[in-house]
Short mmCIF file of C-alpha atoms in Angstrom, two decimals:
data_model
loop_
_atom_site.label_atom_id
_atom_site.label_comp_id
_atom_site.label_asym_id
_atom_site.label_seq_id
_atom_site.Cartn_x
_atom_site.Cartn_y
_atom_site.Cartn_z
CA MET A 1 22.75 -53.97 131.35
CA THR A 2 20.95 -51.10 133.43
CA PRO A 3 17.54 -50.62 132.33
CA HIS A 4 15.79 -47.25 131.89
CA VAL A 5 12.66 -46.44 133.95
CA MET A 6 9.31 -45.60 132.26
CA LYS A 7 7.57 -42.98 134.41
CA ARG A 8 3.98 -42.25 134.57
CA ASP A 9 4.11 -39.20 132.32
CA GLY A 10 5.98 -41.29 129.55
CA CYS A 11 9.51 -40.02 130.33
CA LYS A 12 12.37 -42.42 130.46
CA VAL A 13 15.07 -41.94 133.21
CA PRO A 14 18.06 -44.03 134.07
CA PHE A 15 17.45 -46.50 136.71
CA LYS A 16 18.82 -45.71 140.35
CA SER A 17 18.72 -48.18 143.17
CA GLU A 18 19.30 -45.32 145.44
CA ARG A 19 16.01 -44.09 144.78
CA ILE A 20 14.23 -47.53 145.78
CA LYS A 21 16.37 -47.39 149.16
CA GLU A 22 15.34 -43.81 149.92
CA ALA A 23 11.74 -44.72 149.49
CA ILE A 24 11.90 -47.72 151.72
CA LEU A 25 13.81 -45.73 154.36
CA ARG A 26 11.11 -43.21 154.39
CA ALA A 27 8.48 -45.94 154.97
CA ALA A 28 10.78 -47.42 157.66
CA LYS A 29 10.84 -44.11 159.58
CA ALA A 30 7.00 -43.90 159.28
CA ALA A 31 6.66 -47.38 160.76
CA GLU A 32 9.29 -46.90 163.32
CA VAL A 33 11.60 -49.65 161.99
CA ASP A 34 15.20 -48.99 162.55
CA ASP A 35 16.89 -51.40 160.37
CA ALA A 36 18.94 -49.75 157.53
CA ASP A 37 20.82 -52.75 156.69
CA TYR A 38 17.36 -54.38 155.70
CA CYS A 39 16.27 -51.73 153.77
CA ALA A 40 19.22 -51.59 151.66
CA THR A 41 19.04 -55.23 151.38
CA VAL A 42 15.43 -55.08 149.89
CA ALA A 43 16.45 -52.31 147.39
CA ALA A 44 19.55 -54.47 146.36
CA VAL A 45 17.31 -57.36 145.69
CA VAL A 46 14.89 -55.49 143.81
CA SER A 47 17.67 -53.64 141.57
CA GLU A 48 19.02 -57.32 140.85
CA GLN A 49 15.62 -58.36 139.51
CA MET A 50 15.59 -55.46 137.16
CA GLN A 51 18.85 -55.79 135.67
CA GLY A 52 19.41 -57.34 132.06
CA ARG A 53 16.26 -55.44 130.77
CA ASN A 54 16.08 -52.57 128.45
CA GLN A 55 13.22 -50.84 130.11
CA VAL A 56 10.88 -51.39 133.35
CA ASP A 57 7.86 -49.74 134.40
CA ILE A 58 7.86 -47.52 137.69
CA ASN A 59 4.62 -49.54 138.74
CA GLU A 60 6.58 -52.88 138.22
CA ILE A 61 9.50 -51.72 140.48
CA GLN A 62 6.99 -50.67 143.30
CA THR A 63 5.43 -53.88 143.22
CA ALA A 64 8.60 -55.79 143.49
CA VAL A 65 9.36 -53.69 146.60
CA GLU A 66 5.92 -54.38 147.98
CA ASN A 67 6.23 -58.13 147.52
CA GLN A 68 9.81 -58.10 149.11
CA LEU A 69 8.64 -56.14 152.29
CA MET A 70 5.51 -58.42 152.67
CA SER A 71 7.64 -61.33 152.87
CA GLY A 72 10.07 -60.14 155.05
CA PRO A 73 9.98 -59.74 159.15
CA TYR A 74 8.62 -56.22 159.18
CA LYS A 75 5.00 -56.38 158.49
CA GLN A 76 4.49 -52.90 159.47
CA LEU A 77 7.22 -51.66 157.18
CA ALA A 78 5.39 -53.20 154.19
CA ARG A 79 2.17 -51.47 155.40
CA ALA A 80 3.73 -48.51 155.68
CA TYR A 81 5.35 -48.71 152.14
CA ILE A 82 2.04 -49.42 150.58
CA GLU A 83 0.33 -46.65 152.35
CA TYR A 84 2.98 -44.10 151.49
CA ARG A 85 2.86 -45.26 147.68
CA HIS A 86 -0.99 -44.98 147.84
CA ASP A 87 -0.70 -41.35 149.41
CA ARG A 88 2.01 -40.43 146.85
CA ASP A 89 -0.21 -41.65 143.81
CA ILE A 90 -3.05 -39.43 145.26
CA GLU A 91 -0.73 -36.32 145.58
CA ARG A 92 0.63 -36.80 142.26
CA GLU A 93 -2.69 -37.31 140.76
CA LYS A 94 -4.20 -34.05 142.39
CA ARG A 95 -1.19 -32.19 140.84
CA GLY A 96 -1.67 -33.88 137.40
CA ARG A 97 -2.87 -31.97 134.29
CA LEU A 98 -6.11 -34.24 134.14
CA ASN A 99 -7.12 -33.43 137.88
CA GLN A 100 -6.40 -29.79 137.53
CA GLU A 101 -8.63 -29.55 134.50
CA ILE A 102 -11.36 -31.41 136.01
CA ARG A 103 -11.35 -29.30 139.19
CA GLY A 104 -11.13 -26.17 136.91
CA LEU A 105 -14.59 -27.44 135.45
CA VAL A 106 -16.33 -28.33 138.58
CA GLU A 107 -15.13 -25.32 140.28
CA GLN A 108 -15.98 -23.01 137.31
CA THR A 109 -12.50 -21.40 137.38
CA ASN A 110 -10.76 -22.46 134.28
CA ALA A 111 -11.87 -19.68 131.78
CA SER A 112 -10.11 -20.95 128.99
CA LEU A 113 -12.07 -24.29 129.07
CA LEU A 114 -15.39 -22.66 130.19
CA ASN A 115 -15.29 -20.19 127.12
CA GLU A 116 -13.41 -22.20 124.55
CA ASN A 117 -16.52 -22.64 122.30
CA ALA A 118 -19.02 -19.95 122.08
CA ASN A 119 -21.68 -22.38 120.67
CA LYS A 120 -21.44 -24.18 124.17
CA ASP A 121 -23.04 -22.82 127.31
CA SER A 122 -20.88 -24.27 130.05
CA LYS A 123 -23.36 -23.41 132.65
CA VAL A 124 -25.85 -26.07 131.73
CA ILE A 125 -25.38 -29.89 132.89
CA PRO A 126 -25.13 -31.28 129.31
CA THR A 127 -22.39 -29.13 128.15
CA GLN A 128 -20.65 -29.69 131.57
CA ARG A 129 -20.65 -33.51 130.94
CA ASP A 130 -19.37 -32.86 127.38
CA LEU A 131 -16.56 -30.86 128.65
CA LEU A 132 -15.79 -33.55 131.34
CA ALA A 133 -15.56 -36.26 128.71
CA GLY A 134 -13.53 -33.96 126.43
CA ILE A 135 -11.07 -33.40 129.36
CA VAL A 136 -10.64 -37.09 129.82
CA ALA A 137 -10.60 -37.89 126.04
CA LYS A 138 -7.85 -35.26 125.47
CA HIS A 139 -5.80 -36.71 128.28
CA TYR A 140 -6.15 -40.36 126.99
CA ALA A 141 -5.39 -39.29 123.44
CA ARG A 142 -2.25 -37.62 124.52
CA GLN A 143 -1.17 -40.43 126.70
CA HIS A 144 -2.12 -43.29 124.65
CA LEU A 145 -3.17 -42.63 120.93
CA LEU A 146 -1.29 -40.18 119.21
CA PRO A 147 2.55 -40.23 118.60
CA ARG A 148 4.62 -38.64 121.25
CA ASP A 149 6.20 -36.08 118.72
CA VAL A 150 2.79 -35.02 117.47
CA VAL A 151 1.52 -34.50 121.18
CA GLN A 152 4.71 -32.56 121.95
CA ALA A 153 4.45 -30.30 118.82
CA HIS A 154 0.74 -29.88 119.80
CA GLU A 155 1.70 -28.63 123.34
CA ARG A 156 4.54 -26.37 121.99
CA GLY A 157 2.14 -24.55 119.59
CA ASP A 158 3.92 -25.66 116.61
CA ILE A 159 0.85 -27.45 115.40
CA HIS A 160 -2.94 -27.55 116.61
CA TYR A 161 -4.51 -30.99 116.70
CA HIS A 162 -8.04 -29.84 116.21
CA ASP A 163 -11.07 -31.50 117.96
CA LEU A 164 -8.53 -33.45 120.03
CA ASP A 165 -11.51 -34.57 122.50
CA TYR A 166 -13.24 -36.18 119.31
CA SER A 167 -11.21 -36.79 116.36
CA PRO A 168 -8.88 -39.70 117.68
CA PHE A 169 -11.63 -41.61 118.89
CA PHE A 170 -14.40 -43.93 117.37
CA PRO A 171 -15.76 -43.87 113.68
CA MET A 172 -17.23 -40.31 113.86
CA PHE A 173 -17.67 -37.77 111.40
CA ASN A 174 -16.57 -34.18 111.63
CA CYS A 175 -18.99 -32.48 109.24
CA MET A 176 -22.10 -33.82 107.50
CA LEU A 177 -23.89 -32.62 104.35
CA ILE A 178 -27.50 -33.98 104.76
CA ASP A 179 -29.35 -35.46 101.92
CA LEU A 180 -32.67 -33.88 103.09
CA LYS A 181 -34.23 -34.31 99.69
CA GLY A 182 -33.91 -38.16 99.99
CA MET A 183 -35.11 -38.33 103.51
CA LEU A 184 -38.12 -36.02 103.02
CA THR A 185 -39.06 -37.62 99.85
CA GLN A 186 -38.64 -41.32 100.64
CA GLY A 187 -39.19 -41.32 104.15
CA PHE A 188 -36.88 -42.66 106.75
CA LYS A 189 -36.84 -44.05 110.40
CA MET A 190 -35.57 -42.00 113.41
CA GLY A 191 -35.66 -43.18 116.90
CA ASN A 192 -38.64 -45.36 117.38
CA ALA A 193 -40.64 -43.59 114.65
CA GLU A 194 -41.10 -44.16 110.93
CA ILE A 195 -41.30 -40.97 109.27
CA GLU A 196 -43.41 -40.67 106.13
CA PRO A 197 -43.13 -37.81 103.52
CA PRO A 198 -44.41 -34.59 104.99
CA LYS A 199 -47.64 -33.08 103.69
CA SER A 200 -47.03 -29.36 104.10
CA ILE A 201 -44.12 -26.99 104.45
CA SER A 202 -44.96 -26.55 108.16
CA THR A 203 -44.32 -30.34 108.87
CA ALA A 204 -41.37 -30.53 106.45
CA THR A 205 -39.64 -27.90 108.58
CA ALA A 206 -40.69 -29.46 111.87
CA VAL A 207 -38.99 -32.91 110.49
CA THR A 208 -36.09 -30.87 109.29
CA ALA A 209 -35.36 -29.50 112.67
CA GLN A 210 -35.40 -33.08 114.31
CA ILE A 211 -33.17 -34.30 111.42
CA ILE A 212 -30.81 -31.49 112.23
CA ALA A 213 -30.83 -32.33 116.03
CA GLN A 214 -30.03 -35.93 115.49
CA VAL A 215 -27.33 -35.42 112.88
CA ALA A 216 -25.55 -32.88 114.93
CA SER A 217 -25.72 -35.31 117.91
CA HIS A 218 -23.95 -37.93 116.20
CA ILE A 219 -20.99 -35.86 114.86
CA TYR A 220 -18.74 -33.24 116.22
CA GLY A 221 -18.37 -30.68 113.53
CA GLY A 222 -20.77 -28.62 111.33
CA THR A 223 -24.06 -29.69 109.69
CA THR A 224 -25.09 -28.31 106.16
CA ILE A 225 -28.22 -28.46 104.16
CA ASN A 226 -27.53 -27.19 100.66
CA ARG A 227 -30.18 -25.89 98.20
CA ILE A 228 -32.85 -26.00 101.08
CA ASP A 229 -34.89 -23.63 99.01
CA GLU A 230 -35.20 -26.20 96.04
CA VAL A 231 -35.45 -29.26 98.41
CA LEU A 232 -38.25 -27.98 100.51
CA ALA A 233 -40.29 -26.24 97.32
CA PRO A 234 -42.35 -29.27 96.82
CA PHE A 235 -43.81 -29.14 100.30
CA VAL A 236 -44.88 -25.47 99.72
CA THR A 237 -46.77 -26.85 96.64
CA ALA A 238 -48.38 -29.30 99.00
CA SER A 239 -49.31 -26.75 101.41
CA TYR A 240 -50.97 -24.54 98.53
CA ASN A 241 -52.85 -27.30 97.14
CA LYS A 242 -54.35 -28.14 100.86
CA HIS A 243 -55.23 -24.32 101.16
CA ARG A 244 -56.86 -24.36 97.69
CA LYS A 245 -58.94 -27.51 98.43
CA THR A 246 -60.23 -25.90 101.44
CA ALA A 247 -61.21 -22.83 99.97
CA GLU A 248 -63.28 -24.67 97.33
CA GLU A 249 -64.79 -27.02 99.97
CA TRP A 250 -66.03 -23.94 101.66
CA ASN A 251 -66.77 -22.08 98.62
CA ILE A 252 -64.47 -19.24 99.65
CA PRO A 253 -64.42 -16.40 96.77
CA ASP A 254 -61.17 -16.01 95.15
CA ALA A 255 -59.75 -19.49 96.21
CA GLU A 256 -56.53 -18.97 94.40
CA GLY A 257 -55.90 -15.70 96.40
CA TYR A 258 -57.05 -17.20 99.62
CA ALA A 259 -54.49 -20.10 98.79
CA ASN A 260 -51.67 -17.99 98.01
CA SER A 261 -52.25 -15.73 101.04
CA ARG A 262 -52.35 -18.98 103.52
CA THR A 263 -49.31 -20.50 101.97
CA ILE A 264 -47.27 -17.29 102.38
CA LYS A 265 -48.18 -16.91 105.84
CA GLU A 266 -47.59 -20.80 106.51
CA CYS A 267 -44.11 -20.74 104.95
CA TYR A 268 -43.13 -17.72 106.87
CA ASP A 269 -44.29 -19.14 110.17
CA ALA A 270 -42.64 -22.60 109.08
CA PHE A 271 -39.39 -21.02 108.78
CA GLN A 272 -39.72 -18.93 111.85
CA SER A 273 -40.35 -21.97 113.81
CA LEU A 274 -37.27 -23.78 112.26
CA GLU A 275 -35.08 -20.90 113.34
CA TYR A 276 -36.30 -20.81 116.84
CA GLU A 277 -35.91 -24.61 116.95
CA VAL A 278 -32.44 -24.41 115.93
CA ASN A 279 -31.47 -21.66 118.41
CA THR A 280 -33.33 -23.29 121.33
CA LEU A 281 -32.53 -26.87 121.06
CA HIS A 282 -29.38 -28.74 122.45
CA THR A 283 -27.69 -31.83 120.85
CA ALA A 284 -26.34 -34.59 122.94
CA ASN A 285 -23.04 -32.78 123.20
CA GLY A 286 -24.70 -29.84 124.85
CA GLN A 287 -24.62 -27.28 122.09
CA THR A 288 -26.58 -25.68 119.56
CA PRO A 289 -26.25 -27.21 116.31
CA PHE A 290 -23.64 -25.63 114.11
CA VAL A 291 -25.95 -25.75 111.01
CA THR A 292 -25.52 -24.14 107.67
CA PHE A 293 -28.58 -23.48 105.03
CA GLY A 294 -27.28 -22.87 101.40
CA PHE A 295 -30.05 -21.26 99.24
CA GLY A 296 -30.53 -18.73 96.44
CA LEU A 297 -30.72 -20.60 93.05
CA GLY A 298 -34.30 -21.82 92.90
CA THR A 299 -36.54 -20.17 90.48
CA SER A 300 -39.85 -21.37 91.15
CA TRP A 301 -42.35 -19.42 93.09
CA GLU A 302 -42.12 -21.85 95.77
CA SER A 303 -38.54 -21.70 95.95
CA ARG A 304 -38.62 -17.69 95.97
CA LEU A 305 -41.00 -17.85 98.80
CA ILE A 306 -38.99 -19.87 100.91
CA GLN A 307 -35.79 -17.61 100.23
CA GLU A 308 -37.78 -14.63 101.20
CA SER A 309 -39.13 -16.25 104.36
CA ILE A 310 -35.81 -17.21 105.41
CA LEU A 311 -34.26 -13.75 104.82
CA ARG A 312 -37.32 -11.85 106.53
CA ASN A 313 -37.20 -14.15 109.36
CA ARG A 314 -33.43 -13.30 109.98
CA ILE A 315 -34.18 -9.65 109.43
CA ALA A 316 -36.96 -9.80 112.19
CA GLY A 317 -34.60 -11.24 114.85
CA LEU A 318 -35.47 -13.55 117.66
CA GLY A 319 -37.70 -12.60 120.67
CA LYS A 320 -39.10 -9.37 121.85
CA ASN A 321 -35.56 -7.77 121.66
CA ARG A 322 -35.02 -8.86 117.96
CA LYS A 323 -31.87 -10.59 118.94
CA THR A 324 -29.53 -11.71 115.91
CA ALA A 325 -29.92 -15.38 115.44
CA VAL A 326 -26.52 -17.24 115.47
CA PHE A 327 -27.63 -20.29 113.46
CA PRO A 328 -28.62 -21.36 110.98
CA LYS A 329 -25.67 -19.95 109.26
CA LEU A 330 -27.06 -18.63 105.77
CA VAL A 331 -25.12 -18.91 102.58
CA PHE A 332 -26.83 -17.03 99.58
CA ALA A 333 -25.78 -18.00 96.17
CA ILE A 334 -25.45 -15.35 93.38
CA ARG A 335 -25.66 -16.30 89.88
CA ASP A 336 -25.28 -14.39 86.40
CA GLY A 337 -28.89 -14.71 84.70
CA LEU A 338 -30.60 -15.29 87.92
CA ASN A 339 -30.28 -12.68 90.71
CA HIS A 340 -26.83 -10.88 89.84
CA LYS A 341 -27.96 -7.72 87.96
CA LYS A 342 -31.07 -5.52 87.50
CA GLY A 343 -33.32 -7.33 85.44
CA ASP A 344 -32.49 -10.89 86.56
CA PRO A 345 -35.68 -12.66 87.72
CA ASN A 346 -34.45 -12.94 91.26
CA TYR A 347 -32.87 -9.59 91.69
CA ASP A 348 -35.23 -8.50 94.28
CA ILE A 349 -34.38 -11.66 96.41
CA LYS A 350 -30.58 -10.77 96.28
CA GLN A 351 -31.48 -7.16 97.19
CA LEU A 352 -33.33 -8.58 100.34
CA ALA A 353 -30.25 -10.77 101.04
CA LEU A 354 -27.79 -7.88 101.01
CA GLU A 355 -30.23 -5.86 103.30
CA CYS A 356 -30.18 -9.10 105.63
CA ALA A 357 -26.49 -9.28 105.50
CA SER A 358 -26.08 -5.47 106.27
CA LYS A 359 -28.43 -5.96 109.39
CA ARG A 360 -27.78 -9.34 110.47
CA MET A 361 -24.44 -10.30 109.26
CA TYR A 362 -25.52 -13.14 107.47
CA PRO A 363 -26.15 -14.45 104.71
CA ASP A 364 -22.48 -15.03 103.46
CA ILE A 365 -22.31 -14.56 99.70
CA LEU A 366 -21.38 -17.30 97.19
CA ASN A 367 -20.47 -16.29 93.65
CA TYR A 368 -21.66 -19.25 91.57
CA ASP A 369 -19.94 -18.09 88.55
CA GLN A 370 -16.06 -17.82 88.32
#
């Protein structure tokens, strides 16, 4: 039975003893050994060893040749063959897809790799390390994890295996819906710190930014916080109570007006800080967190204040040039009887949301009712 040879790229080809003989003759020429009969004998012995099997690996054949040559009379030939094999492996590796992609990253010449994700700045080191890991992970997934027909379909473009650098590996999540309410009301541990429930809206948004960074660093997809206006409303109340207490302690006239004014300012500043945090931090994989805030259904004064703070900050833009923020992605819910039509209690907030969308692309609109 003549076996098939499994090549390094996964292809199977018929076994041919002539290929072995040719490789030994090239090594003999380099070693200045003029003994074609000996080269043919070694090739025949190795070929005989491979018979009777369905499949052999190319490395197994080359190792068998090395063993035969090292036990023979021409040590310089054995050395030449081993060096020849090593040099061929190096050249093959240089021509290989993996090496070419790594070189394109290192030399910053592979535009498709460097620009594949607008959310990753390929000029910074953390992103480059993530891209390098992604190149290796994709190669390993194609070679060792995925069925060959799936890989071939992906290469042809018949299908697209999304997140090939992450999804075949590890027990990782793609996207995550954060239980922000549970974390902020019950407390939690993050890193080396025990986080207590926040006592103000400014602290709550600061902790929210840290949660987003941690979650985004442990997944490879999007992060969502739904109904953030309702979840964070109790912390607006806490801030109001704190400011009201301060006014009473210092005998400030119109304590309620003072508390309202300070709370409105604190809430606006808190969400301004949150927006800047999201757009300036990098996760462990070198990108800005792909985070979405869902809001718009809260009816309390506190929830309305949060909705307005989110929208006014987005309209204002980032920095002195008033750049449109990329994240958080905003999703505003519209519901009959709440904010859909004139006369609804939150209609003014919906109008502000539409103004924001016309100027800053977001929020997206989610119609709550069918």
